[in-house]
Amino acid sequence: MCNSELDQNGSSFLAGTDSIRFIGRSDLESTFVSSDRTLPTAQPAVFNISGHETSEYIVDADHSAIIAPIKASELVGLDGIANQEIFAFNVRGPLGKTQVNRDIAKSIADDSKHKLFPLFHNGITIIAESVNRTDDEITVDKYFVVNGCQSLNALYKNGRHITDNLRILTKFIQTPPASKLSEMITRISNNQNGVKARDFKSNNQIQIRLQNEFETLYPGRYFFEIKRGEDAKGVAVISNELAGQYLMSFDLKAPWSTHRKYQIFEDKHSDLFGRPSVTAHKIVLCHVIATTIQEHQASINNELFSKYILTRFFILYIVRLILESDDTASNVLNAPEQYIHHEGATNAFVSTIGKLLDEVITDLNAEIDQLADDFDYRGKLRDEQWCNTLAHEIAATHKKLVSRGRMESFGDLFAQQVALADS
């Protein structure tokens, strides 16, 4: 791998060497996926503070904060609320009609409470590249809201109720929005009840890179949601939380841990998402398999076991064991894009996985039917030894059937499905 191109000597050498692949500047540039957000540009915003006291705290020449009661009518006029771009660095998007949001909307609709609003509302925090104040105005440029997303969205949606008496205590912090300090301010100021570990990873570079990769590779097909409340614009959503559960089952081979969602964005985050093999293609592959599993779960005889969410991840683990033991399926793990990037291949892949699942669920029914109807399925699916033993037994049975010619390999099944699609 090199940041320049191959010369004639290198080309001549590689012509007789099959075991070396050269990746040069053009390859790197054409496949690069940024881990930075594409930030919107907005006009500077001006707020009228005439007749109102403000408080200023100066850290140094480059960092300062101003707190002022700002008219709600001016806040809802900020660029980027309608398309949510102003909340690019916030840990969450709008969460809809939660109880908190309903209470905010109720207060906005009651104009008798407007003068009291700063007394019971926590306020809004705006990070900006520059913050300038005169006696009458505060001007901010290159700004983003990092705390107060729910409130500002509620104000925007209930704009018809806003009066001149409705002001919000707003903290303007001068620091680059993409800086480490901005990240720390966002994280700590949002450290309150109702904020999940997942929310604090919404600005993580790994997550942003994966989201950018989805936008490049699967536009109009899948949206990778890294922030609760993001607008997917009608595209099928794969949340990073669900992706973490997929990867825990399929890659880390630990389906019994998938109920511990907090681990996905805490101690397991790097193990799950930080590996080079974790790409948009890998996540979509897992999603396609898991969706196919969900469609086949109704064939499980034990209804409670069938409907339990961990069952899907357990079967995903079984499918992984089957694929890795089948030499004809090696490309599924090493080059998943060959199977799910284009519609025709995806349809053939889904049909092939469906045929494997018919056998898997037959074997699973044979095992589960031996247990009492009221067996502790929740406990079993969280039991590493039970899951491992049963999954390996089913995968080993599949391998024996293939080796004895009683069942076709993954490669043969996939080739048949491709041929059917072409005929």
Coordinates of C-alpha atoms in Angstrom, one line a residue, residues 181-387:
L181 CA -14.0 20.8 23.8
S182 CA -17.3 20.9 21.9
E183 CA -17.5 17.1 22.2
M184 CA -17.0 17.3 25.9
I185 CA -19.6 20.0 26.4
T186 CA -22.1 18.0 24.4
R187 CA -21.4 14.8 26.3
I188 CA -21.5 16.4 29.8
S189 CA -24.4 18.7 29.2
N190 CA -26.5 15.8 28.0
N191 CA -25.7 13.5 30.9
Q192 CA -29.1 13.3 32.3
N193 CA -32.0 10.8 32.8
G194 CA -33.2 9.4 29.5
V195 CA -29.9 9.6 27.7
K196 CA -28.5 6.2 26.7
A197 CA -25.0 5.0 26.2
R198 CA -25.9 4.9 22.5
D199 CA -26.5 8.6 22.4
F200 CA -23.0 9.4 23.4
K201 CA -21.6 7.5 20.5
S202 CA -23.7 9.4 17.9
N203 CA -20.8 11.7 17.2
N204 CA -18.2 8.9 17.2
Q205 CA -16.0 8.9 14.1
I206 CA -16.5 5.1 13.5
Q207 CA -20.3 5.6 13.6
I208 CA -20.1 8.7 11.3
R209 CA -17.8 6.8 8.8
L210 CA -20.3 3.9 8.7
Q211 CA -23.2 6.2 8.1
N212 CA -21.3 8.0 5.3
E213 CA -20.5 4.6 3.8
F214 CA -24.2 3.6 3.8
E215 CA -25.1 6.9 2.1
T216 CA -22.5 6.1 -0.6
L217 CA -23.2 2.4 -1.1
Y218 CA -26.9 2.0 -0.3
P219 CA -28.6 5.3 -1.2
G220 CA -32.4 4.9 -1.2
R221 CA -32.1 1.3 0.1
Y222 CA -30.9 1.6 3.7
F223 CA -30.3 4.3 6.2
F224 CA -27.8 3.7 9.1
E225 CA -29.3 5.4 12.1
I226 CA -26.6 6.5 14.6
K227 CA -28.8 9.1 16.4
R228 CA -32.2 8.5 17.9
G229 CA -34.8 10.6 16.1
E230 CA -32.8 11.0 12.8
D231 CA -34.8 11.6 9.7
A232 CA -34.4 8.5 7.4
K233 CA -36.4 10.2 4.6
G234 CA -38.5 7.1 4.1
V235 CA -35.6 4.7 3.6
A236 CA -35.4 1.4 5.5
V237 CA -33.6 2.0 8.8
I238 CA -30.9 -0.1 10.3
S239 CA -30.0 1.3 13.7
N240 CA -26.5 1.1 15.0
E241 CA -27.9 -0.6 18.1
L242 CA -29.5 -3.4 16.1
A243 CA -26.3 -3.6 14.0
G244 CA -24.3 -4.1 17.2
Q245 CA -26.6 -7.0 18.1
Y246 CA -26.1 -8.5 14.7
L247 CA -22.3 -8.2 14.9
M248 CA -22.3 -9.6 18.4
S249 CA -24.1 -12.7 17.2
F250 CA -22.5 -13.1 13.7
D251 CA -19.0 -11.8 14.2
L252 CA -18.2 -12.1 17.9
K253 CA -20.4 -15.3 18.1
A254 CA -22.0 -14.4 21.4
P255 CA -25.8 -14.3 20.8
W256 CA -26.4 -15.0 24.5
S257 CA -25.1 -11.4 25.3
T258 CA -27.3 -9.5 22.8
H259 CA -29.8 -8.5 25.5
R260 CA -27.0 -6.4 27.2
K261 CA -27.5 -3.5 24.8
Y262 CA -25.5 -1.2 26.9
Q263 CA -22.3 -3.2 26.1
I264 CA -22.6 -2.3 22.5
F265 CA -21.7 1.3 23.1
E266 CA -19.5 0.8 26.1
D267 CA -16.9 -1.9 26.6
K268 CA -17.8 -3.8 23.4
H269 CA -18.0 -0.8 21.0
S270 CA -14.4 -1.1 19.5
D271 CA -14.7 -4.9 19.3
L272 CA -18.0 -4.7 17.4
F273 CA -17.5 -1.7 15.1
G274 CA -13.8 -0.9 15.1
R275 CA -12.6 -3.9 13.1
P276 CA -11.6 -3.4 9.4
S277 CA -14.1 -6.1 8.3
V278 CA -17.1 -4.1 9.7
T279 CA -18.4 -2.2 6.7
A280 CA -21.8 -1.2 5.4
H281 CA -21.8 -4.4 3.3
K282 CA -21.2 -6.6 6.4
I283 CA -24.0 -4.9 8.4
V284 CA -26.4 -5.2 5.4
L285 CA -25.5 -8.8 5.0
C286 CA -26.4 -9.5 8.7
H287 CA -29.6 -7.5 8.3
V288 CA -30.7 -9.5 5.2
I289 CA -30.0 -12.8 7.0
A290 CA -31.7 -11.6 10.2
T291 CA -34.8 -10.4 8.2
T292 CA -35.0 -13.8 6.5
I293 CA -34.8 -15.5 9.8
Q294 CA -37.6 -13.4 11.2
E295 CA -39.8 -14.5 8.3
H296 CA -39.1 -18.1 9.1
Q297 CA -39.5 -17.9 12.9
A298 CA -43.2 -18.7 12.6
S299 CA -42.2 -22.2 11.6
I300 CA -40.8 -22.9 15.1
N301 CA -43.3 -25.0 16.9
N302 CA -42.8 -23.5 20.4
E303 CA -44.6 -20.2 20.1
L304 CA -43.0 -18.5 23.0
F305 CA -39.5 -19.5 21.9
S306 CA -40.4 -18.5 18.3
K307 CA -41.4 -14.9 19.3
Y308 CA -38.6 -14.2 21.7
I309 CA -36.2 -11.6 20.3
L310 CA -33.0 -13.4 21.3
T311 CA -34.1 -16.4 19.2
R312 CA -33.4 -14.4 16.0
F313 CA -29.9 -13.7 17.1
F314 CA -29.3 -17.3 18.2
I315 CA -30.3 -18.5 14.7
L316 CA -28.1 -15.9 13.2
Y317 CA -25.2 -17.5 15.1
I318 CA -26.2 -20.9 13.8
V319 CA -26.2 -19.6 10.2
R320 CA -22.7 -18.1 10.8
L321 CA -21.4 -21.5 12.0
I322 CA -22.9 -23.2 8.9
L323 CA -21.4 -20.6 6.5
E324 CA -17.9 -20.7 8.0
S325 CA -17.8 -24.6 7.8
D326 CA -18.8 -24.6 4.1
D327 CA -15.9 -23.9 1.8
T328 CA -18.3 -22.8 -0.9
A329 CA -19.6 -20.0 1.4
S330 CA -16.2 -18.3 2.2
N331 CA -16.9 -15.3 0.0
V332 CA -20.1 -14.6 2.0
L333 CA -17.8 -13.8 5.0
N334 CA -14.9 -12.2 3.0
A335 CA -16.8 -10.3 0.3
P336 CA -20.4 -9.9 1.4
E337 CA -21.0 -7.2 -1.3
Q338 CA -21.1 -10.0 -3.9
Y339 CA -24.3 -11.2 -2.4
I340 CA -26.2 -8.2 -1.2
H341 CA -25.1 -5.1 -3.1
H342 CA -27.3 -5.7 -6.2
E343 CA -30.9 -6.7 -6.3
G344 CA -30.5 -9.9 -8.3
A345 CA -27.8 -11.3 -6.1
T346 CA -29.7 -10.3 -3.0
N347 CA -32.8 -12.2 -4.1
A348 CA -30.8 -15.3 -4.9
F349 CA -29.0 -15.0 -1.5
V350 CA -32.3 -14.6 0.4
S351 CA -33.7 -17.7 -1.3
T352 CA -30.5 -19.7 -0.5
I353 CA -30.5 -18.6 3.2
G354 CA -34.2 -19.5 3.3
K355 CA -33.4 -23.1 2.2
L356 CA -30.7 -23.4 4.8
L357 CA -33.2 -22.1 7.4
D358 CA -35.8 -24.7 6.5
E359 CA -33.3 -27.4 7.6
V360 CA -32.1 -25.4 10.6
I361 CA -35.6 -24.9 12.0
T362 CA -36.4 -28.6 11.4
D363 CA -33.5 -29.5 13.6
L364 CA -34.3 -26.8 16.1
N365 CA -37.8 -28.0 16.4
A366 CA -36.6 -31.6 17.0
E367 CA -34.5 -30.3 20.0
I368 CA -37.0 -27.9 21.4
D369 CA -39.9 -30.3 21.2
Q370 CA -38.2 -32.6 23.6
L371 CA -38.4 -29.9 26.3
A372 CA -41.5 -29.1 28.3
D373 CA -43.8 -26.4 26.9
D374 CA -42.9 -24.1 29.8
F375 CA -39.2 -24.5 29.7
D376 CA -37.1 -21.5 30.6
Y377 CA -36.4 -20.3 27.0
R378 CA -35.3 -16.9 28.3
G379 CA -32.7 -18.4 30.5
K380 CA -31.6 -20.9 27.9
L381 CA -31.0 -18.2 25.3
R382 CA -28.8 -16.3 27.8
D383 CA -26.9 -19.5 28.7
E384 CA -23.6 -19.6 26.8
Q385 CA -23.1 -23.4 27.2
W386 CA -26.6 -24.3 26.1
C387 CA -26.5 -22.0 23.0

